[in-house]
PDB file of C-alpha atoms and ligand atoms in Angstrom:
ATOM      1  CA  UNK I  25       0.712 -14.149 -25.808  1.00 46.00           C
ATOM      2  CA  UNK I  26      -0.566 -12.241 -22.813  1.00 56.00           C
ATOM      3  CA  UNK I  27      -1.377 -14.543 -19.902  1.00 70.00           C
ATOM      4  CA  UNK I  28      -3.821 -13.695 -17.151  1.00 81.00           C
ATOM      5  CA  UNK I  29      -2.758 -13.275 -13.553  1.00 87.00           C
ATOM      6  CA  UNK I  30      -4.024 -16.040 -11.258  1.00 90.00           C
ATOM      7  CA  UNK I  31      -7.235 -15.240  -9.322  1.00 93.00           C
ATOM      8  CA  UNK I  32      -5.485 -14.825  -5.945  1.00 94.00           C
ATOM      9  CA  UNK I  33      -3.010 -12.265  -7.329  1.00 93.00           C
ATOM     10  CA  UNK I  34      -5.945 -10.316  -8.789  1.00 94.00           C
ATOM     11  CA  UNK I  35      -7.941 -10.534  -5.571  1.00 96.00           C
ATOM     12  CA  UNK I  36      -4.996  -9.366  -3.460  1.00 97.00           C
ATOM     13  CA  UNK I  37      -4.127  -6.572  -5.922  1.00 96.00           C
ATOM     14  CA  UNK I  38      -7.624  -5.066  -5.791  1.00 97.00           C
ATOM     15  CA  UNK I  39      -7.882  -5.664  -2.040  1.00 98.00           C
ATOM     16  CA  UNK I  40      -4.633  -3.730  -1.461  1.00 98.00           C
ATOM     17  CA  UNK I  41      -5.875  -1.025  -3.817  1.00 98.00           C
ATOM     18  CA  UNK I  42      -9.231  -0.664  -2.004  1.00 98.00           C
ATOM     19  CA  UNK I  43      -7.661  -0.728   1.464  1.00 98.00           C
ATOM     20  CA  UNK I  44      -4.942   1.816   0.564  1.00 98.00           C
ATOM     21  CA  UNK I  45      -7.474   4.116  -1.149  1.00 98.00           C
ATOM     22  CA  UNK I  46      -9.720   4.024   1.952  1.00 98.00           C
ATOM     23  CA  UNK I  47      -6.731   4.503   4.251  1.00 98.00           C
ATOM     24  CA  UNK I  48      -5.509   7.467   2.236  1.00 98.00           C
ATOM     25  CA  UNK I  49      -8.970   9.088   2.339  1.00 98.00           C
ATOM     26  CA  UNK I  50      -9.297   8.552   6.106  1.00 98.00           C
ATOM     27  CA  UNK I  51      -5.771   9.962   6.619  1.00 97.00           C
ATOM     28  CA  UNK I  52      -6.603  13.084   4.615  1.00 97.00           C
ATOM     29  CA  UNK I  53      -9.970  13.716   6.305  1.00 97.00           C
ATOM     30  CA  UNK I  54      -9.075  12.852   9.902  1.00 97.00           C
ATOM     31  CA  UNK I  55      -8.035  15.729  12.198  1.00 95.00           C
ATOM     32  CA  UNK I  56      -4.316  16.407  12.491  1.00 94.00           C
ATOM     33  CA  UNK I  57      -2.889  14.227  15.284  1.00 94.00           C
ATOM     34  CA  UNK I  58      -1.324  16.320  18.062  1.00 91.00           C
ATOM     35  CA  UNK I  59      -0.909  16.390  21.817  1.00 90.00           C
ATOM     36  CA  UNK I  60      -4.626  17.039  22.422  1.00 92.00           C
ATOM     37  CA  UNK I  61      -5.923  14.404  19.974  1.00 94.00           C
ATOM     38  CA  UNK I  62      -7.947  11.422  21.143  1.00 94.00           C
ATOM     39  CA  UNK I  63      -7.885   7.873  19.785  1.00 94.00           C
ATOM     40  CA  UNK I  64     -11.455   8.077  18.424  1.00 95.00           C
ATOM     41  CA  UNK I  65     -13.503   8.801  15.306  1.00 96.00           C
ATOM     42  CA  UNK I  66     -11.595   8.906  12.003  1.00 97.00           C
ATOM     43  CA  UNK I  67      -8.272   8.730  13.855  1.00 98.00           C
ATOM     44  CA  UNK I  68      -9.256   5.388  15.397  1.00 97.00           C
ATOM     45  CA  UNK I  69     -10.509   4.243  11.983  1.00 98.00           C
ATOM     46  CA  UNK I  70      -7.109   5.096  10.476  1.00 98.00           C
ATOM     47  CA  UNK I  71      -5.436   2.627  12.853  1.00 98.00           C
ATOM     48  CA  UNK I  72      -8.053  -0.092  12.206  1.00 98.00           C
ATOM     49  CA  UNK I  73      -7.905   0.288   8.415  1.00 98.00           C
ATOM     50  CA  UNK I  74      -4.096   0.461   8.738  1.00 98.00           C
ATOM     51  CA  UNK I  75      -4.040  -3.098  10.025  1.00 98.00           C
ATOM     52  CA  UNK I  76      -6.222  -4.177   7.078  1.00 98.00           C
ATOM     53  CA  UNK I  77      -3.675  -2.585   4.710  1.00 98.00           C
ATOM     54  CA  UNK I  78      -0.811  -4.274   6.559  1.00 98.00           C
ATOM     55  CA  UNK I  79      -2.378  -7.759   6.399  1.00 98.00           C
ATOM     56  CA  UNK I  80      -3.351  -7.321   2.722  1.00 98.00           C
ATOM     57  CA  UNK I  81       0.082  -6.110   1.655  1.00 98.00           C
ATOM     58  CA  UNK I  82       1.941  -8.840   3.595  1.00 98.00           C
ATOM     59  CA  UNK I  83      -0.345 -11.470   2.009  1.00 97.00           C
ATOM     60  CA  UNK I  84       0.286  -9.987  -1.446  1.00 96.00           C
ATOM     61  CA  UNK I  85       4.053  -9.879  -0.865  1.00 95.00           C
ATOM     62  CA  UNK I  86       4.175 -13.501   0.354  1.00 95.00           C
ATOM     63  CA  UNK I  87       2.037 -14.676  -2.579  1.00 95.00           C
ATOM     64  CA  UNK I  88       4.243 -12.696  -4.978  1.00 92.00           C
ATOM     65  CA  UNK I  89       7.374 -14.416  -3.602  1.00 92.00           C
ATOM     66  CA  UNK I  90       6.017 -17.991  -3.642  1.00 93.00           C
ATOM     67  CA  UNK I  91       4.095 -17.632  -6.897  1.00 88.00           C
ATOM     68  CA  UNK I  92       5.826 -16.682 -10.165  1.00 77.00           C
ATOM     69  CA  UNK I  93       4.199 -13.922 -12.216  1.00 76.00           C
ATOM     70  CA  UNK I  94       3.170 -14.765 -15.795  1.00 70.00           C
ATOM     71  CA  UNK I  95       5.358 -13.016 -18.328  1.00 68.00           C
ATOM     72  CA  UNK I  96       4.055 -11.242 -21.378  1.00 69.00           C
ATOM     73  CA  UNK I  97       6.173 -11.198 -24.519  1.00 68.00           C
ATOM     74  CA  UNK I  98       4.375  -8.160 -25.923  1.00 73.00           C
ATOM     75  CA  UNK I  99       6.150  -5.399 -24.058  1.00 81.00           C
ATOM     76  CA  UNK I 100       9.760  -4.205 -24.245  1.00 85.00           C
ATOM     77  CA  UNK I 101      12.309  -5.566 -21.759  1.00 88.00           C
ATOM     78  CA  UNK I 102      12.953  -2.108 -20.268  1.00 90.00           C
ATOM     79  CA  UNK I 103       9.226  -1.712 -19.635  1.00 88.00           C
ATOM     80  CA  UNK I 104       9.060  -5.089 -17.888  1.00 87.00           C
ATOM     81  CA  UNK I 105      12.048  -4.193 -15.708  1.00 90.00           C
ATOM     82  CA  UNK I 106      10.674  -0.756 -14.856  1.00 92.00           C
ATOM     83  CA  UNK I 107       7.222  -2.190 -14.075  1.00 91.00           C
ATOM     84  CA  UNK I 108       8.734  -4.864 -11.805  1.00 90.00           C
ATOM     85  CA  UNK I 109      10.805  -2.219 -10.003  1.00 94.00           C
ATOM     86  CA  UNK I 110       7.774   0.039  -9.487  1.00 95.00           C
ATOM     87  CA  UNK I 111       5.653  -2.901  -8.244  1.00 94.00           C
ATOM     88  CA  UNK I 112       8.255  -3.862  -5.631  1.00 94.00           C
ATOM     89  CA  UNK I 113       8.758  -0.238  -4.578  1.00 96.00           C
ATOM     90  CA  UNK I 114       5.011   0.256  -4.113  1.00 97.00           C
ATOM     91  CA  UNK I 115       4.590  -2.898  -2.000  1.00 95.00           C
ATOM     92  CA  UNK I 116       7.673  -2.181   0.135  1.00 96.00           C
ATOM     93  CA  UNK I 117       6.658   1.464   0.558  1.00 98.00           C
ATOM     94  CA  UNK I 118       3.175   0.517   1.776  1.00 98.00           C
ATOM     95  CA  UNK I 119       4.691  -1.997   4.214  1.00 98.00           C
ATOM     96  CA  UNK I 120       7.187   0.602   5.511  1.00 98.00           C
ATOM     97  CA  UNK I 121       4.429   3.207   5.884  1.00 98.00           C
ATOM     98  CA  UNK I 122       2.390   0.773   7.988  1.00 98.00           C
ATOM     99  CA  UNK I 123       5.316   0.080  10.344  1.00 98.00           C
ATOM    100  CA  UNK I 124       6.103   3.818  10.686  1.00 98.00           C
ATOM    101  CA  UNK I 125       2.414   4.641  11.287  1.00 98.00           C
ATOM    102  CA  UNK I 126       2.224   1.869  13.884  1.00 98.00           C
ATOM    103  CA  UNK I 127       5.259   3.275  15.757  1.00 98.00           C
ATOM    104  CA  UNK I 128       3.820   6.818  15.492  1.00 98.00           C
ATOM    105  CA  UNK I 129       0.576   5.550  17.064  1.00 98.00           C
ATOM    106  CA  UNK I 130       2.528   4.026  19.965  1.00 98.00           C
ATOM    107  CA  UNK I 131       4.376   7.353  20.367  1.00 98.00           C
ATOM    108  CA  UNK I 132       1.045   8.836  21.526  1.00 97.00           C
ATOM    109  CA  UNK I 133       0.654   5.978  23.990  1.00 96.00           C
ATOM    110  CA  UNK I 134      -2.124   4.364  21.918  1.00 97.00           C
ATOM    111  CA  UNK I 135      -2.356   0.687  21.155  1.00 97.00           C
ATOM    112  CA  UNK I 136      -2.758  -0.649  17.608  1.00 98.00           C
ATOM    113  CA  UNK I 137      -5.320  -3.466  17.470  1.00 98.00           C
ATOM    114  CA  UNK I 138      -5.517  -5.915  14.579  1.00 98.00           C
ATOM    115  CA  UNK I 139      -8.852  -5.160  12.832  1.00 97.00           C
ATOM    116  CA  UNK I 140      -9.626  -3.094  15.938  1.00 96.00           C
ATOM    117  CA  UNK I 141      -9.870  -6.248  18.071  1.00 97.00           C
ATOM    118  CA  UNK I 142      -6.585  -8.046  18.819  1.00 97.00           C
ATOM    119  CA  UNK I 143      -3.988  -5.861  20.622  1.00 97.00           C
ATOM    120  CA  UNK I 144      -0.607  -5.748  18.863  1.00 98.00           C
ATOM    121  CA  UNK I 145       2.675  -5.175  20.726  1.00 98.00           C
ATOM    122  CA  UNK I 146       3.985  -1.617  20.920  1.00 98.00           C
ATOM    123  CA  UNK I 147       6.906  -0.949  18.569  1.00 98.00           C
ATOM    124  CA  UNK I 148       8.065   1.925  20.798  1.00 97.00           C
ATOM    125  CA  UNK I 149       7.205   3.133  24.314  1.00 97.00           C
ATOM    126  CA  UNK I 150       5.120   6.325  24.630  1.00 97.00           C
ATOM    127  CA  UNK I 151       7.130   9.471  23.921  1.00 96.00           C
ATOM    128  CA  UNK I 152      10.118   7.764  22.192  1.00 97.00           C
ATOM    129  CA  UNK I 153      11.740  10.428  19.958  1.00 97.00           C
ATOM    130  CA  UNK I 154      12.365   8.122  16.972  1.00 98.00           C
ATOM    131  CA  UNK I 155       8.690   7.137  16.940  1.00 98.00           C
ATOM    132  CA  UNK I 156       7.801  10.832  16.592  1.00 97.00           C
ATOM    133  CA  UNK I 157      10.179  11.072  13.624  1.00 98.00           C
ATOM    134  CA  UNK I 158       8.516   7.927  12.239  1.00 98.00           C
ATOM    135  CA  UNK I 159       5.244   9.895  12.128  1.00 97.00           C
ATOM    136  CA  UNK I 160       6.907  12.726  10.203  1.00 97.00           C
ATOM    137  CA  UNK I 161       8.429  10.299   7.684  1.00 98.00           C
ATOM    138  CA  UNK I 162       5.039   8.528   7.391  1.00 98.00           C
ATOM    139  CA  UNK I 163       3.452  11.847   6.385  1.00 97.00           C
ATOM    140  CA  UNK I 164       6.233  12.548   3.836  1.00 98.00           C
ATOM    141  CA  UNK I 165       5.934   9.070   2.324  1.00 98.00           C
ATOM    142  CA  UNK I 166       2.224   9.632   1.626  1.00 98.00           C
ATOM    143  CA  UNK I 167       3.304  11.862  -1.266  1.00 97.00           C
ATOM    144  CA  UNK I 168       5.938   9.430  -2.537  1.00 98.00           C
ATOM    145  CA  UNK I 169       3.250   6.710  -2.589  1.00 98.00           C
ATOM    146  CA  UNK I 170       0.840   9.006  -4.446  1.00 98.00           C
ATOM    147  CA  UNK I 171       3.527   9.686  -7.062  1.00 97.00           C
ATOM    148  CA  UNK I 172       4.425   6.026  -7.575  1.00 97.00           C
ATOM    149  CA  UNK I 173       0.786   4.898  -7.750  1.00 97.00           C
ATOM    150  CA  UNK I 174       0.163   7.765 -10.187  1.00 97.00           C
ATOM    151  CA  UNK I 175       2.935   6.505 -12.489  1.00 96.00           C
ATOM    152  CA  UNK I 176       1.594   2.946 -12.100  1.00 96.00           C
ATOM    153  CA  UNK I 177      -1.981   3.925 -13.019  1.00 97.00           C
ATOM    154  CA  UNK I 178      -0.831   6.079 -15.957  1.00 96.00           C
ATOM    155  CA  UNK I 179       1.195   3.115 -17.248  1.00 94.00           C
ATOM    156  CA  UNK I 180      -1.873   0.838 -16.940  1.00 94.00           C
ATOM    157  CA  UNK I 181      -4.027   3.364 -18.842  1.00 95.00           C
ATOM    158  CA  UNK I 182      -1.307   3.825 -21.481  1.00 93.00           C
ATOM    159  CA  UNK I 183      -1.213   0.062 -22.094  1.00 90.00           C
ATOM    160  CA  UNK I 184      -4.989  -0.120 -22.302  1.00 92.00           C
ATOM    161  CA  UNK I 185      -5.872   2.888 -24.429  1.00 93.00           C
ATOM    162  CA  UNK I 186      -2.726   3.651 -26.447  1.00 92.00           C
ATOM    163  CA  UNK I 187      -0.627   0.472 -26.760  1.00 87.00           C
ATOM    164  CA  UNK I 188      -3.821  -1.682 -26.611  1.00 87.00           C
ATOM    165  CA  UNK I 189      -1.736  -4.691 -25.521  1.00 84.00           C
ATOM    166  CA  UNK I 190      -3.971  -6.350 -22.924  1.00 81.00           C
ATOM    167  CA  UNK I 191      -1.740  -5.561 -19.909  1.00 85.00           C
ATOM    168  CA  UNK I 192      -4.641  -4.020 -17.975  1.00 88.00           C
ATOM    169  CA  UNK I 193      -7.053  -6.787 -18.953  1.00 87.00           C
ATOM    170  CA  UNK I 194      -4.847  -9.494 -17.416  1.00 87.00           C
ATOM    171  CA  UNK I 195      -5.258  -7.861 -13.993  1.00 90.00           C
ATOM    172  CA  UNK I 196      -9.061  -7.508 -14.325  1.00 89.00           C
TER     173      UNK I 196
HETATM  174  C1  LIG A 207      -0.496   2.729   3.093  1.00 95.56           C
HETATM  175  C2  LIG A 207      -1.069   2.904   4.255  1.00 95.56           C
HETATM  176  C3  LIG A 207      -1.292   4.271   4.865  1.00 95.56           C
HETATM  177  C4  LIG A 207      -1.616   5.462   4.244  1.00 95.56           C
HETATM  178  C5  LIG A 207      -1.840   5.705   2.756  1.00 95.56           C
HETATM  179  C6  LIG A 207      -1.703   6.463   5.291  1.00 95.56           C
HETATM  180  C7  LIG A 207      -2.016   7.784   5.086  1.00 95.56           C
HETATM  181  C8  LIG A 207      -1.931   8.779   6.037  1.00 95.56           C
HETATM  182  C9  LIG A 207      -2.225  10.163   5.816  1.00 95.56           C
HETATM  183  C10 LIG A 207      -2.731  10.752   4.493  1.00 95.56           C
HETATM  184  C11 LIG A 207      -1.972  10.817   6.971  1.00 95.56           C
HETATM  185  C12 LIG A 207      -2.169  12.312   7.231  1.00 95.56           C
HETATM  186  C13 LIG A 207      -0.891  13.046   7.030  1.00 95.56           C
HETATM  187  C14 LIG A 207      -1.110  14.526   7.265  1.00 95.56           C
HETATM  188  O1  LIG A 207      -1.247  14.926   8.427  1.00 95.56           O
HETATM  189  O2  LIG A 207      -1.154  15.254   6.271  1.00 95.56           O
HETATM  190  C15 LIG A 207      -1.505   9.852   7.937  1.00 95.56           C
HETATM  191  C16 LIG A 207      -1.109  10.123   9.239  1.00 95.56           C
HETATM  192  C17 LIG A 207      -0.916   9.170  10.201  1.00 95.56           C
HETATM  193  N1  LIG A 207      -1.056   7.802  10.047  1.00 95.56           N
HETATM  194 FE1  LIG A 207      -1.270   6.860   8.303  1.00 95.56          FE
HETATM  195  N2  LIG A 207      -1.455   5.867   6.516  1.00 95.56           N
HETATM  196  C18 LIG A 207      -1.214   4.536   6.286  1.00 95.56           C
HETATM  197  C19 LIG A 207      -0.967   3.567   7.253  1.00 95.56           C
HETATM  198  C20 LIG A 207      -0.980   3.801   8.616  1.00 95.56           C
HETATM  199  C21 LIG A 207      -0.923   2.785   9.664  1.00 95.56           C
HETATM  200  C22 LIG A 207      -0.865   1.288   9.404  1.00 95.56           C
HETATM  201  C23 LIG A 207      -0.931   3.440  10.858  1.00 95.56           C
HETATM  202  C24 LIG A 207      -0.928   2.867  12.256  1.00 95.56           C
HETATM  203  C25 LIG A 207      -1.375   1.690  12.590  1.00 95.56           C
HETATM  204  C26 LIG A 207      -0.959   4.865  10.593  1.00 95.56           C
HETATM  205  C27 LIG A 207      -0.914   5.864  11.547  1.00 95.56           C
HETATM  206  C28 LIG A 207      -0.826   7.203  11.276  1.00 95.56           C
HETATM  207  C29 LIG A 207      -0.505   8.219  12.255  1.00 95.56           C
HETATM  208  C30 LIG A 207      -0.188   7.997  13.726  1.00 95.56           C
HETATM  209  C31 LIG A 207      -0.552   9.451  11.567  1.00 95.56           C
HETATM  210  C32 LIG A 207      -0.205  10.818  12.155  1.00 95.56           C
HETATM  211  C33 LIG A 207       1.277  11.029  11.881  1.00 95.56           C
HETATM  212  C34 LIG A 207       1.823  12.231  12.601  1.00 95.56           C
HETATM  213  O3  LIG A 207       1.431  13.345  12.238  1.00 95.56           O
HETATM  214  O4  LIG A 207       2.648  12.031  13.495  1.00 95.56           O
HETATM  215  N3  LIG A 207      -1.021   5.047   9.217  1.00 95.56           N
HETATM  216  N4  LIG A 207      -1.516   8.608   7.334  1.00 95.56           N
HETATM  217  C1  LIG A 208      -2.931   1.573  -4.270  1.00 95.56           C
HETATM  218  C2  LIG A 208      -3.081   1.237  -5.513  1.00 95.56           C
HETATM  219  C3  LIG A 208      -2.291   0.165  -6.239  1.00 95.56           C
HETATM  220  C4  LIG A 208      -1.249  -0.601  -5.820  1.00 95.56           C
HETATM  221  C5  LIG A 208      -0.588  -0.605  -4.457  1.00 95.56           C
HETATM  222  C6  LIG A 208      -0.869  -1.469  -6.923  1.00 95.56           C
HETATM  223  C7  LIG A 208       0.170  -2.387  -6.896  1.00 95.56           C
HETATM  224  C8  LIG A 208       0.496  -3.270  -7.907  1.00 95.56           C
HETATM  225  C9  LIG A 208       1.524  -4.270  -7.843  1.00 95.56           C
HETATM  226  C10 LIG A 208       2.460  -4.479  -6.654  1.00 95.56           C
HETATM  227  C11 LIG A 208       1.492  -4.968  -9.004  1.00 95.56           C
HETATM  228  C12 LIG A 208       2.369  -6.165  -9.372  1.00 95.56           C
HETATM  229  C13 LIG A 208       1.574  -7.418  -9.094  1.00 95.56           C
HETATM  230  C14 LIG A 208       2.452  -8.632  -9.053  1.00 95.56           C
HETATM  231  O1  LIG A 208       3.330  -8.745  -9.919  1.00 95.56           O
HETATM  232  O2  LIG A 208       2.235  -9.456  -8.152  1.00 95.56           O
HETATM  233  C15 LIG A 208       0.466  -4.396  -9.833  1.00 95.56           C
HETATM  234  C16 LIG A 208       0.150  -4.816 -11.106  1.00 95.56           C
HETATM  235  C17 LIG A 208      -0.776  -4.209 -11.904  1.00 95.56           C
HETATM  236  N1  LIG A 208      -1.609  -3.155 -11.542  1.00 95.56           N
HETATM  237 FE1  LIG A 208      -1.645  -2.182  -9.770  1.00 95.56          FE
HETATM  238  N2  LIG A 208      -1.691  -1.212  -7.981  1.00 95.56           N
HETATM  239  C18 LIG A 208      -2.577  -0.211  -7.614  1.00 95.56           C
HETATM  240  C19 LIG A 208      -3.569   0.334  -8.374  1.00 95.56           C
HETATM  241  C20 LIG A 208      -3.841  -0.017  -9.684  1.00 95.56           C
HETATM  242  C21 LIG A 208      -4.869   0.579 -10.512  1.00 95.56           C
HETATM  243  C22 LIG A 208      -5.839   1.693 -10.045  1.00 95.56           C
HETATM  244  C23 LIG A 208      -4.792  -0.033 -11.725  1.00 95.56           C
HETATM  245  C24 LIG A 208      -5.600   0.194 -12.981  1.00 95.56           C
HETATM  246  C25 LIG A 208      -5.919   1.387 -13.443  1.00 95.56           C
HETATM  247  C26 LIG A 208      -3.739  -1.018 -11.669  1.00 95.56           C
HETATM  248  C27 LIG A 208      -3.360  -1.850 -12.692  1.00 95.56           C
HETATM  249  C28 LIG A 208      -2.400  -2.834 -12.632  1.00 95.56           C
HETATM  250  C29 LIG A 208      -2.064  -3.724 -13.735  1.00 95.56           C
HETATM  251  C30 LIG A 208      -2.682  -3.721 -15.121  1.00 95.56           C
HETATM  252  C31 LIG A 208      -1.047  -4.576 -13.286  1.00 95.56           C
HETATM  253  C32 LIG A 208      -0.343  -5.680 -14.082  1.00 95.56           C
HETATM  254  C33 LIG A 208       0.917  -5.125 -14.673  1.00 95.56           C
HETATM  255  C34 LIG A 208       1.677  -6.206 -15.409  1.00 95.56           C
HETATM  256  O3  LIG A 208       1.051  -7.072 -15.980  1.00 95.56           O
HETATM  257  O4  LIG A 208       2.911  -6.176 -15.386  1.00 95.56           O
HETATM  258  N3  LIG A 208      -3.167  -0.980 -10.408  1.00 95.56           N
HETATM  259  N4  LIG A 208      -0.131  -3.366  -9.140  1.00 95.56           N
END
């Protein structure tokens, strides 16, 4: 029997999805951040939406830890293990990307504000070399995230259209 996810898991899943999709789009369309950039326009929106992603992913991670996930008996053990591994990797990767992006913002001497309102502490003082490297790694990880989410979405579509085993439906 395939059991549904609880409503909060579903809500958080689609919230993380929407926030990450928006954040990815803003990141791709905003101007490249360099010495002459200003903390305005799409760049400023990237930092605001970044805090939305961070809050959503931390909430999803906490809920995932305190709330057991329903098991389905319909899929092979190796598929369950692989899916669980990919899920954890995706959540941890998003969290890591947020922290690196936050440090990279502070590198420029800009403050990250929660939802654009509440100032958050700087993770690194302006000009710290490691915070510059954090920005480079952040940019690299964008592609790793795309790859993992791609595998994840292909798996969901496979279950829905080919295996027809209700795995996608339990998240809807
Ligand atoms: C999962 C969440 C995130 C995604 C998908 C994402 C995506 C992106 C993308 C696509 C770029 C452009 C890379 C390029 O130049 O080609 C970028 C750059 C950047 N993002 Fe994010 N971002 C995320 C979270 C954050 C957060 C939370 C912050 C800060 C609060 C942040 C700050 C930055 C900064 C400072 C850059 C410029 C990096 C540099 O070139 O040094 N990002 N991000
Ligand atoms: C940024 C985009 C996405 C992220 C970060 C993400 C992340 C996750 C995570 C972490 C889980 C595990 C949930 C848990 O056990 O608490 C999950 C499950 C799931 N996701 Fe996504 N997801 C994304 C996009 C999508 C999309 C676009 C689809 C549908 C096409 C989808 C379909 C599913 C399904 C069906 C499950 C349940 C799998 C199972 O029952 O084992 N996800 N997702």
